[in-house]
Coordinates of C-alpha atoms in Angstrom, one line a residue:
X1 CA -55.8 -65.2 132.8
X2 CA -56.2 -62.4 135.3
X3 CA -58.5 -59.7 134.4
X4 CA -56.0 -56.5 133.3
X5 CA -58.7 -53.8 134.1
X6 CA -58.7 -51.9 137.2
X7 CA -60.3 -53.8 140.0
X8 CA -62.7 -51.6 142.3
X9 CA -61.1 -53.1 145.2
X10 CA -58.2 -51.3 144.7
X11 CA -60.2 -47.5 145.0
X12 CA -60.0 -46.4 148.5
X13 CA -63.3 -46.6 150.6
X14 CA -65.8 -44.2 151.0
X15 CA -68.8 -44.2 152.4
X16 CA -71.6 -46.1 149.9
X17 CA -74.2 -43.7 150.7
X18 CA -72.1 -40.8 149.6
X19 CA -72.8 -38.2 146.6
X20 CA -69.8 -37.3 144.8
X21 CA -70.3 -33.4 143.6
X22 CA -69.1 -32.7 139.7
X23 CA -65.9 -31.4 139.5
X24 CA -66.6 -27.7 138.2
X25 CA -64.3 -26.5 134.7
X26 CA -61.2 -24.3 135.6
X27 CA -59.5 -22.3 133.6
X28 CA -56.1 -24.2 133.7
X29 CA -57.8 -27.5 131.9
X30 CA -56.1 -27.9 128.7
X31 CA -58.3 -26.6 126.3
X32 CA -59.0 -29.5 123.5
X33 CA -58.8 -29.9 119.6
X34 CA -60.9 -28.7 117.2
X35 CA -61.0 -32.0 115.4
X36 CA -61.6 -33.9 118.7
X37 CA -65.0 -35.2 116.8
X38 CA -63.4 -37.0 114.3
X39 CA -61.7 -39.1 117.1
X40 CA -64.0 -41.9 118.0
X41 CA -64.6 -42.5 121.8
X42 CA -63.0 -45.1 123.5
X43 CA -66.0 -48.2 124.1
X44 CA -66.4 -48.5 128.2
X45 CA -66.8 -51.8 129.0
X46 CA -69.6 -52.9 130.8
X47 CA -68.9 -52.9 134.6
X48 CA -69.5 -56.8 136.0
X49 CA -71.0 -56.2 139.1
X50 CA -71.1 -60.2 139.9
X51 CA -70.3 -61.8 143.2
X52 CA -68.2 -64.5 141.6
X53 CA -66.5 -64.8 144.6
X54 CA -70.0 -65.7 146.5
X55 CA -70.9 -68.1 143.7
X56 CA -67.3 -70.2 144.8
X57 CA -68.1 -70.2 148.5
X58 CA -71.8 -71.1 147.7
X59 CA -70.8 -74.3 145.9
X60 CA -68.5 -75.5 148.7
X61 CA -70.3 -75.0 151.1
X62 CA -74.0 -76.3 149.6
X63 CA -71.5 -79.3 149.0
X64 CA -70.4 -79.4 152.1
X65 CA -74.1 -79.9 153.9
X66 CA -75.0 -82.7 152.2
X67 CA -71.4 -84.5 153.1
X68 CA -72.1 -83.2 156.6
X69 CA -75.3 -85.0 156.6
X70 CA -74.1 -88.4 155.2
X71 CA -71.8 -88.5 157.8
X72 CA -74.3 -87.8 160.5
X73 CA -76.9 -90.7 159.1
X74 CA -73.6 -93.0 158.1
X75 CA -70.0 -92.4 160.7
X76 CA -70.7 -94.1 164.4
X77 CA -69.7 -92.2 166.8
X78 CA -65.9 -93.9 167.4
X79 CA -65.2 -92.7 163.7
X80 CA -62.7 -90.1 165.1
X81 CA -61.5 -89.3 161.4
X82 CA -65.0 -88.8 159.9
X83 CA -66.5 -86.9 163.2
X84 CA -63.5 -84.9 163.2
X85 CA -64.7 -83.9 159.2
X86 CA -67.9 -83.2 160.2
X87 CA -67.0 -81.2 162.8
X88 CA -65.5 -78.5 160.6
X89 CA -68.3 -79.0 157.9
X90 CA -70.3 -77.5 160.6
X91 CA -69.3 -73.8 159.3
X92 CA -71.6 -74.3 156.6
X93 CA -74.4 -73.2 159.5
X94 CA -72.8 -70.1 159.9
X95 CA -71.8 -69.4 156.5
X96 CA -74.9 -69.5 155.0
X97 CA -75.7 -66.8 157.1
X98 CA -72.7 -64.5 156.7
X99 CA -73.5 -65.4 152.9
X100 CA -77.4 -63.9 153.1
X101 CA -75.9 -61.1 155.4
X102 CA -73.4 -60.2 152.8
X103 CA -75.3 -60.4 149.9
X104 CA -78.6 -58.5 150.9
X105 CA -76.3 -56.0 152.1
X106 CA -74.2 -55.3 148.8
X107 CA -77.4 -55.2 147.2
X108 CA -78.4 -52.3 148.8
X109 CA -75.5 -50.4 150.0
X110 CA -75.7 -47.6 147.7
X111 CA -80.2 -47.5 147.3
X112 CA -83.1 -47.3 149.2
X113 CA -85.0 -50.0 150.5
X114 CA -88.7 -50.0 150.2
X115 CA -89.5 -52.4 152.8
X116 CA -93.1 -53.4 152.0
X117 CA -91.4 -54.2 148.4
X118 CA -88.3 -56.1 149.5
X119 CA -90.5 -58.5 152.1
X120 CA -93.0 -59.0 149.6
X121 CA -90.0 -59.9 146.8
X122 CA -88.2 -62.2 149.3
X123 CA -90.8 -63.9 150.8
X124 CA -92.4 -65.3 147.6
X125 CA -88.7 -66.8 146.6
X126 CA -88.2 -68.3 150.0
X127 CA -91.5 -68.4 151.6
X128 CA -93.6 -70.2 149.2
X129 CA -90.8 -73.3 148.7
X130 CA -90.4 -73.5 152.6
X131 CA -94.6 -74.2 152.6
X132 CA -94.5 -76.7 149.9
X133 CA -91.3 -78.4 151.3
X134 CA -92.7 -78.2 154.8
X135 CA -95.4 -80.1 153.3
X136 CA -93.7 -82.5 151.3
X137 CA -91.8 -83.3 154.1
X138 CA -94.4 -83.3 157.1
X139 CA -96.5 -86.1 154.2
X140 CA -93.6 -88.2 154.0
X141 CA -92.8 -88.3 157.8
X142 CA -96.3 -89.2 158.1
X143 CA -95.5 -92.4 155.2
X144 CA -92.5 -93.4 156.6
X145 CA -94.3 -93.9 159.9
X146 CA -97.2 -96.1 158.5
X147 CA -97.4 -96.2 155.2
X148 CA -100.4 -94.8 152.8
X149 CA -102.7 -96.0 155.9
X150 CA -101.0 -93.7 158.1
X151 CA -102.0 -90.6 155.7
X152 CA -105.2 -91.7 155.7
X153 CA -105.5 -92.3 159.2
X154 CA -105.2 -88.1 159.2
X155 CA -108.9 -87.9 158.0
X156 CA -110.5 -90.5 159.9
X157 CA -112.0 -88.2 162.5
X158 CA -112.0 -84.6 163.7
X159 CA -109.4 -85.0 166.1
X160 CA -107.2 -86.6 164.2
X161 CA -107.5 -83.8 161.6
X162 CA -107.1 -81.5 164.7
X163 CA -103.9 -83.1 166.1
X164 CA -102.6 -83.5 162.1
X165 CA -102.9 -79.4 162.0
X166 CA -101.3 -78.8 164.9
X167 CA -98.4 -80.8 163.7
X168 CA -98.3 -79.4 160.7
X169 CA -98.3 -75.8 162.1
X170 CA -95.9 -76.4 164.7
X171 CA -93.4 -77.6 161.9
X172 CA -94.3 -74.1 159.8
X173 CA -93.5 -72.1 162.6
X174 CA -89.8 -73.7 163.8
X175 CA -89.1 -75.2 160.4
X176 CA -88.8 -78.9 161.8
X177 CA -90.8 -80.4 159.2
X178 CA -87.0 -81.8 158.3
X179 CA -84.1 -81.0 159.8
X180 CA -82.4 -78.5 157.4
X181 CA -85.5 -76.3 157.3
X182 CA -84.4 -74.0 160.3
X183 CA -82.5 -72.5 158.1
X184 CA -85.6 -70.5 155.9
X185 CA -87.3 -70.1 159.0
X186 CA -84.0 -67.8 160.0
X187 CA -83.9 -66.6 156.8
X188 CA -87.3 -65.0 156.7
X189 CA -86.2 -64.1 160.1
X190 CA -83.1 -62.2 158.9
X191 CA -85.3 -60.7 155.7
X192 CA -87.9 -59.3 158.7
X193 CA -85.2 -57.6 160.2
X194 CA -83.0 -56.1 157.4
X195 CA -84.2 -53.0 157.0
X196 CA -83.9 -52.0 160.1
X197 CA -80.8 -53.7 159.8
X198 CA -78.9 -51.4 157.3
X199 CA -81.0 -48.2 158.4
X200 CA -78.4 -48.7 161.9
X201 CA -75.3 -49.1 159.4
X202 CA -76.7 -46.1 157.0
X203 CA -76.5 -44.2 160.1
X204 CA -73.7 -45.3 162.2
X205 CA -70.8 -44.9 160.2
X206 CA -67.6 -45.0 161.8
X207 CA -69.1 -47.5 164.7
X208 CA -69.8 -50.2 163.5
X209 CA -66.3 -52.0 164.4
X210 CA -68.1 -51.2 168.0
X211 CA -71.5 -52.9 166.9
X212 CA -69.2 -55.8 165.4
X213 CA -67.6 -56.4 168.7
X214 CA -70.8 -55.7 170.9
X215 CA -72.2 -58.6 168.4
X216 CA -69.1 -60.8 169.1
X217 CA -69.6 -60.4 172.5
X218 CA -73.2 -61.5 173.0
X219 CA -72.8 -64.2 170.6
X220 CA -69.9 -65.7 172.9
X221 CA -71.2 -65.3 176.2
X222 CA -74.9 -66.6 174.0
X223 CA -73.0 -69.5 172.8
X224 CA -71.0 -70.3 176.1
X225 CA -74.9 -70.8 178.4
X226 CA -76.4 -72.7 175.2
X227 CA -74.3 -75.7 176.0
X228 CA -74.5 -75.6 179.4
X229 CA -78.0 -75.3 181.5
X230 CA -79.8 -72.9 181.1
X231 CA -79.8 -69.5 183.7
X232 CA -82.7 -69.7 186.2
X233 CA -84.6 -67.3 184.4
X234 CA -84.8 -69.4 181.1
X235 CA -86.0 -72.7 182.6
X236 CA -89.6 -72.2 182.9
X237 CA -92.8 -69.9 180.9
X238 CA -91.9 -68.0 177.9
X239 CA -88.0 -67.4 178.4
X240 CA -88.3 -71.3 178.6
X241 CA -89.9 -71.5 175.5
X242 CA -87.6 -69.2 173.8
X243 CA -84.8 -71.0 175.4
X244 CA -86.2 -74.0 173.9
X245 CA -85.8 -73.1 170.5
X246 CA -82.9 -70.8 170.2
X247 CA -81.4 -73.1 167.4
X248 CA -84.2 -71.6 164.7
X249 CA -83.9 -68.1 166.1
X250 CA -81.2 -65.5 164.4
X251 CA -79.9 -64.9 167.7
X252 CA -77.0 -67.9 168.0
X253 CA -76.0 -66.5 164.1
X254 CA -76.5 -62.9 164.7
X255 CA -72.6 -61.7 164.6
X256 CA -72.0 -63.6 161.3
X257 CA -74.9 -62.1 159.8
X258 CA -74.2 -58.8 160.9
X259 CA -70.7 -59.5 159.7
X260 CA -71.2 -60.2 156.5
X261 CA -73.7 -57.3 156.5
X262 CA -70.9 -55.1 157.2
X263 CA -68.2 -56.8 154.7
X264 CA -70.7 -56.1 151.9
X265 CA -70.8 -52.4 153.4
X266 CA -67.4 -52.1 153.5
X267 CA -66.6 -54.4 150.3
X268 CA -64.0 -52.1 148.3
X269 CA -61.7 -52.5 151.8
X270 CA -63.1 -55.3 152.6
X271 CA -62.0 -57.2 149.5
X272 CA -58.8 -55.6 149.1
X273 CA -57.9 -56.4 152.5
X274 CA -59.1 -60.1 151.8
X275 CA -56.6 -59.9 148.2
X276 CA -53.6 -58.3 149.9
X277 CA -53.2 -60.3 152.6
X278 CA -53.9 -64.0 151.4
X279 CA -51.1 -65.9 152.4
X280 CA -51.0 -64.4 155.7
X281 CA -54.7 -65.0 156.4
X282 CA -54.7 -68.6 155.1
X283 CA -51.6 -69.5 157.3
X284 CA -53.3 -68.1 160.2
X285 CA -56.8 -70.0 159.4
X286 CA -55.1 -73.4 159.0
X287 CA -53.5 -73.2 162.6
X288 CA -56.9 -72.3 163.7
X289 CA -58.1 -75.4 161.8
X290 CA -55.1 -78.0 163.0
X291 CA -55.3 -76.2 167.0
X292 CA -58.9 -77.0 167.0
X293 CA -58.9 -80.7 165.8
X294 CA -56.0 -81.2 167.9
X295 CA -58.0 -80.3 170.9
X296 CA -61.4 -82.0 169.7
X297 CA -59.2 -85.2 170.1
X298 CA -57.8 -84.2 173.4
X299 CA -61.2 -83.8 174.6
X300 CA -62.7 -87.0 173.3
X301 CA -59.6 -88.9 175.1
X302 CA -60.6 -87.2 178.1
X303 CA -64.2 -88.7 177.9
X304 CA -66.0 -86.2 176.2
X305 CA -69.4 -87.4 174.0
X306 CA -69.4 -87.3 170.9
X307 CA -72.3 -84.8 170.2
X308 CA -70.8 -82.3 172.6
X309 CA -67.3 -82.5 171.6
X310 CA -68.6 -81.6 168.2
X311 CA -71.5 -79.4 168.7
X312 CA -71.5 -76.5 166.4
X313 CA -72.6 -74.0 169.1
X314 CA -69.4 -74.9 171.2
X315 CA -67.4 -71.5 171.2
X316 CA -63.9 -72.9 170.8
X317 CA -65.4 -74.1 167.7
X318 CA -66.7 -71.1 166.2
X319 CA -62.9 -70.4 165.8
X320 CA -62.9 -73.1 162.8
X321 CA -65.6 -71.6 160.9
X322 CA -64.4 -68.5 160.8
X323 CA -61.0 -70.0 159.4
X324 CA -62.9 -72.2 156.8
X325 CA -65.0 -68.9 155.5
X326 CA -61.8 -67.3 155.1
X327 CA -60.4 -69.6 153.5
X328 CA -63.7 -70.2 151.0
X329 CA -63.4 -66.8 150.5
X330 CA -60.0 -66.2 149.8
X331 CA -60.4 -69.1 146.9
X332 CA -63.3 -67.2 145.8
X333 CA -61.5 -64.1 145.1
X334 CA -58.8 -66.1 143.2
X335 CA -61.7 -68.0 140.9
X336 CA -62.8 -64.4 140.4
X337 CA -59.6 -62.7 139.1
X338 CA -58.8 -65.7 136.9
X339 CA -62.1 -66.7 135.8
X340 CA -62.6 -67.0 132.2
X341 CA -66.1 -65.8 131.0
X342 CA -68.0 -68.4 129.1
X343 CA -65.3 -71.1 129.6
X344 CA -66.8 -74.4 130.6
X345 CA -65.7 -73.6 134.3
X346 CA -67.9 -70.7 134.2
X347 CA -70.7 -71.8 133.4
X348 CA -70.6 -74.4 135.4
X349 CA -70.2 -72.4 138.5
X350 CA -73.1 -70.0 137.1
X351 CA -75.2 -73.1 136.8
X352 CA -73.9 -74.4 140.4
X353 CA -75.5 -71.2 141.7
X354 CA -78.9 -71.4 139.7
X355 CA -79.4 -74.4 141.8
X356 CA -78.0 -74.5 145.0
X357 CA -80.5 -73.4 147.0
X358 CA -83.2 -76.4 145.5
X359 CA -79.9 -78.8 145.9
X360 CA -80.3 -77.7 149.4
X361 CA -84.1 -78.0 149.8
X362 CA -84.4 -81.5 148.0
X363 CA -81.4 -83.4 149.0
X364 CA -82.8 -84.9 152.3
X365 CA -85.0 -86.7 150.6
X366 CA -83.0 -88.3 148.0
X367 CA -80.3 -88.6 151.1
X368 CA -83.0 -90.4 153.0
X369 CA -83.5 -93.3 150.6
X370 CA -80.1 -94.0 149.7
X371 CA -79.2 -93.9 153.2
X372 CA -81.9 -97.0 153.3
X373 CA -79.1 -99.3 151.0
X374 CA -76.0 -97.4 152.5
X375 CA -76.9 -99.0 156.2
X376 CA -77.2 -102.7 154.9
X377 CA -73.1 -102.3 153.9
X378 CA -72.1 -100.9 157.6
X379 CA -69.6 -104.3 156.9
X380 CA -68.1 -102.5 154.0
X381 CA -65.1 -99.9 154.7
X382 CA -66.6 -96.7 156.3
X383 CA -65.0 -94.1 153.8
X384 CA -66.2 -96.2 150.5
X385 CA -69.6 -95.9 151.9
X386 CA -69.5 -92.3 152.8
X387 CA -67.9 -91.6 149.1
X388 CA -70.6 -93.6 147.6
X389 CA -73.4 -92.8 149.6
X390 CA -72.6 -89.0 148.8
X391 CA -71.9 -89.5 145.1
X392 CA -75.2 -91.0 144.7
X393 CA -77.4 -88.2 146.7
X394 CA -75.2 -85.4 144.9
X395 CA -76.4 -87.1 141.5
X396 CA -79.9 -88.0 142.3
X397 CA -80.8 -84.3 143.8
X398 CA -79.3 -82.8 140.4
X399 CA -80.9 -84.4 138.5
X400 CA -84.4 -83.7 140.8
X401 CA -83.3 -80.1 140.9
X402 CA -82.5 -79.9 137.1
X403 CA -86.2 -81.6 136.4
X404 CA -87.5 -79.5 139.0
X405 CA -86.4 -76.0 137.3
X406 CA -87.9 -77.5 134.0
X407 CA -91.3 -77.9 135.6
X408 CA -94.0 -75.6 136.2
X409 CA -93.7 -76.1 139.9
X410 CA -90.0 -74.5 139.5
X411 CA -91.0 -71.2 142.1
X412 CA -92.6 -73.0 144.7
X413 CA -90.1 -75.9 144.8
X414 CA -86.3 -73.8 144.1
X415 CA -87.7 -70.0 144.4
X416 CA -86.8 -69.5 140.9
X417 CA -88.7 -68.8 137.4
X418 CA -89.2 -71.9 135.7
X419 CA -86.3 -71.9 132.6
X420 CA -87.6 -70.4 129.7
X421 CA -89.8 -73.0 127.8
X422 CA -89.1 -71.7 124.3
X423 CA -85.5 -72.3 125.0
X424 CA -86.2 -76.0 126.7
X425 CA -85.2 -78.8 124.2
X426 CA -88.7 -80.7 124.6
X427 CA -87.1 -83.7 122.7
X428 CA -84.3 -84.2 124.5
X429 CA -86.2 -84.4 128.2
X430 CA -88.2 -86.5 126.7
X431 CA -85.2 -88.9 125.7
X432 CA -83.6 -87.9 129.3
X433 CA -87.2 -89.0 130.9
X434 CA -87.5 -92.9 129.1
X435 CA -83.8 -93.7 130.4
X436 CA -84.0 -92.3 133.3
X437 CA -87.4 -93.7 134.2
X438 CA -85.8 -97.3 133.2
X439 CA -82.7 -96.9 135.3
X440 CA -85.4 -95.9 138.2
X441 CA -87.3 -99.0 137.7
X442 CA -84.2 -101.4 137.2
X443 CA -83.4 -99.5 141.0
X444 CA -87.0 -100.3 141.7
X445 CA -86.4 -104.3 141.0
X446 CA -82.9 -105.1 142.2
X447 CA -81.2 -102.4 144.8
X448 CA -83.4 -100.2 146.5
X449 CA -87.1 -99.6 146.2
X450 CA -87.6 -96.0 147.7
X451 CA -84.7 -94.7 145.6
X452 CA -86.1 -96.2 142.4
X453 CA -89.5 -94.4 143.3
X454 CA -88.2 -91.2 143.7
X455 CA -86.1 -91.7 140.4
X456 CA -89.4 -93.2 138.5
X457 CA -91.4 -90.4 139.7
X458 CA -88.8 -87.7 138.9
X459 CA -88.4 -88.9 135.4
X460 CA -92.7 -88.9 135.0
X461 CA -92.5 -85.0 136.2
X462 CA -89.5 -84.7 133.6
X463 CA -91.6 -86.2 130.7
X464 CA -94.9 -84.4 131.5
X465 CA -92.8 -81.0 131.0
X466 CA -91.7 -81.8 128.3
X467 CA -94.9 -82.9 127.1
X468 CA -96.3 -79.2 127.9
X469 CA -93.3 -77.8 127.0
X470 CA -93.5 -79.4 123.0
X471 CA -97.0 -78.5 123.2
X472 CA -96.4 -74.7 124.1
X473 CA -93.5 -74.4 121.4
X474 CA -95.5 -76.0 118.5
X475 CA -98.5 -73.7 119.2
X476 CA -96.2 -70.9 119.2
X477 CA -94.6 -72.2 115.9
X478 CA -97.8 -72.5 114.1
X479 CA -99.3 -68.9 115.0
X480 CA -96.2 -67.4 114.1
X481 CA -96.6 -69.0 110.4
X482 CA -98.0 -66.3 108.4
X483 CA -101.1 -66.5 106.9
X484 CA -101.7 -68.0 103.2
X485 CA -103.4 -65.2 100.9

């Protein structure tokens, strides 16, 4: 059912930063009861300040990296169909930034920012899981290369150890260690900058459509030279360098996180706009869509590669992402009106949420070992294998992530608190760890070795939780026990 109470997208906007003065008494007011007392108060719900809407778009679009990257390791390149697919599934680049844009920004519209507090807050959730996963991934790069001789091979000598450093700090500082990386190392780019950021909207209000379309306008004419070669100035020294890497810099996202920046700031109109106009806006977004496969198959006909015809810092393609966002967002604000707190649905999606971001961070590696079975069936219909092969990953990195949030490593792997271990049912992750360590080693035996690893070793972290866990809650049982007299 829709919500009946007043919805704040309805008020009229004003600015966030704002101080509404009392309203002094007069001496028209209607002057009350004497027995006024005896009526009891009406109960004010609590207000639900929730993004429900941000948890919808979240899930898509967390959903729709991983199928984005099954179709890059899987689809050749004369899969029109499935390169057409992942052409639009690259708006999830772009909306994960209008996402961290948008969100930072509501949470802060209407307070101070302490900056030396917020830095030190966000990097520990995202800075200590990029190191660990930088690591994780940098190690296995390393195995896949040579096996256990090639990690040792790192400490046979100084040099090597050198060369091994330099490695490893050159995948730190542009987020290479595995491909989807870049996207913390722009994060803790954006969280450097945010501040400053939202002191410019604090004070420049009733400009910032001018900011929006001076942003619009560098991140076109920025997109339009990325494709092409560079200008003469960028080919050489430190422009060179810069030009080099511009793919794990803010600067290609920088008008989608400023817009989503200035959504959050200006969410009451923002949202209502976005509620009273959804037909309209949808129509609009899937022309954009259609005109923009339709001419992603005219250029390909015409002789256009692959990778360029597809490249998601083409600008005729940016139009697509901003029609996909809309669209996301539009559903978002439907699942919000007609959720139903506590329904299965909800928490679901509430769940969904808890654990997107380690979804995000782990599923290239359980990716990486299924795609090792998924490219011995290149025979076998192209769509069954995509379905399969991203059925399988999606289930494998839930039930990492799920075993990953039980753990004590939960910070440093998802950037959240480990769950609550005298809530954690010991006994039934211990029950979840036996089958799933016999399904890993059945995987092991008969389909696919690296797979049935990762699943063997997921289920051993799983059981030594829940090993600690039982441990911690029978302690805590027996010193609550009072004492005998």
């Amino acid at each position: 059912m829709v919500n009946a109470q007043p919805k704040i997208d309805d008020a009229p906007e004003r600015r966030p930063d704002a101080i509404e003065e009392p309203s002094a008494p007069t001496d028209t007011q209607t002057p009350q009861p004497a027995d006024t007392a005896e009526v009891p108060a009406p109960v004010k719900k609590k207000k639900d300040g929730h993004l429900y809407q941000i948890d919808f778009v979240r899930l898509f679009t967390f959903g729709g990296v991983i199928l984005d990257h099954v179709i890059l390791g899987l689809a050749p390149a004369t899969a029109m169909a499935a390169q057409g697919l992942g052409l639009l599934l690259r708006y999830t680049r772009y909306c994960f930034f209008a996402l961290t844009g948008f969100v930072l920004t509501y949470q802060y519209r209407n307070r101070e920012l302490h900056a030396p507090t917020f830095w030190r807050r966000r990097y520990k959730l995202i800075g200590l899981p990029f190191v660990v996963w930088s690591l994780f991934y940098w190690t296995n790069r390393h195995y896949q290369q040579g096996g256990w001789d090639a990690i040792r091979g790192i400490f046979t000598d100084g040099a090597s150890e050198r060369l091994a450093l330099k490695s490893l700090a050159y995948d730190l500082i542009t987020g290479n260690a595995a491909y989807h990386l870049y996207f913390l190392s722009v994060s803790m780019q954006i969280y450097l900058v945010f501040p400053a950021v939202l002191w410019v909207l604090k004070r420049t209000w009733g400009y910032h459509r001018y900011l929006l379309a001076a942003s619009l306008t560098f991140h076109i004419w920025l997109l339009f030279h990325m494709v092409r070669p560079p200008l003469s100035f960028f080919e050489s020294g430190v422009p060179g360098l810069i030009w080099r890497y511009l793919g794990v810099t803010l600067f290609p996202y920088q008008f989608f996180i400023l817009a989503g920046c200035l959504a959050a700031y200006h969410y009451e109109a923002f949202s209502g706009f976005m509620r009273r106009f959804r037909r309209p806006l949808v129509l609009v977004a899937l022309v954009t869509i259609i005109v923009t496969l339709v001419y992603f198959v005219y250029n390909v006909d015409q002789g256009e590669e692959m990778f360029r015809a597809t490249n998601v810092f083409m600008v005729h393609n940016a139009f697509a992402f901003v029609a996909i966002i809309v669209i996301l967002y539009v559903c978002g604000t439907i699942w919000q009106d007609r959720r139903s707190s506590g329904s299965i649905a909800d928490r679901f999606m509430r769940t969904a949420a808890d654990r997107s971001f380690g979804i995000y961070l782990a599923h290239v590696i359980v990716l990486s070992t299924v795609l090792v079975s998924s490219r011995e069936h290149l025979d076998a219909p192209l769509w069954i294998n995509l379905l399969l092969t991203y059925l399988v990953t999606v289930l494998g990195t839930v039930y990492l992530v799920e075993v990953l949030r039980r753990s004590p490593i939960s910070l440093i792997t998802t950037g959240r608190e480990r769950i609550d271990w005298r809530i954690q049912r010991w006994g039934r992750s211990s029950f979840v760890a036996v089958v799933g360590g016999t399904i890993g080693f059945g995987v092991y035996e008969s389909v696919n070795t690296e797979l049935g690893v990762l699943i063997t070793a997921t289920s051993a972290l799983l059981l030594l939780s829940a090993i600690v866990v039982g441990v911690k809650q029978s302690n805590a049982a027996h010193d609550a026990k009072p004492a005998r007299p």
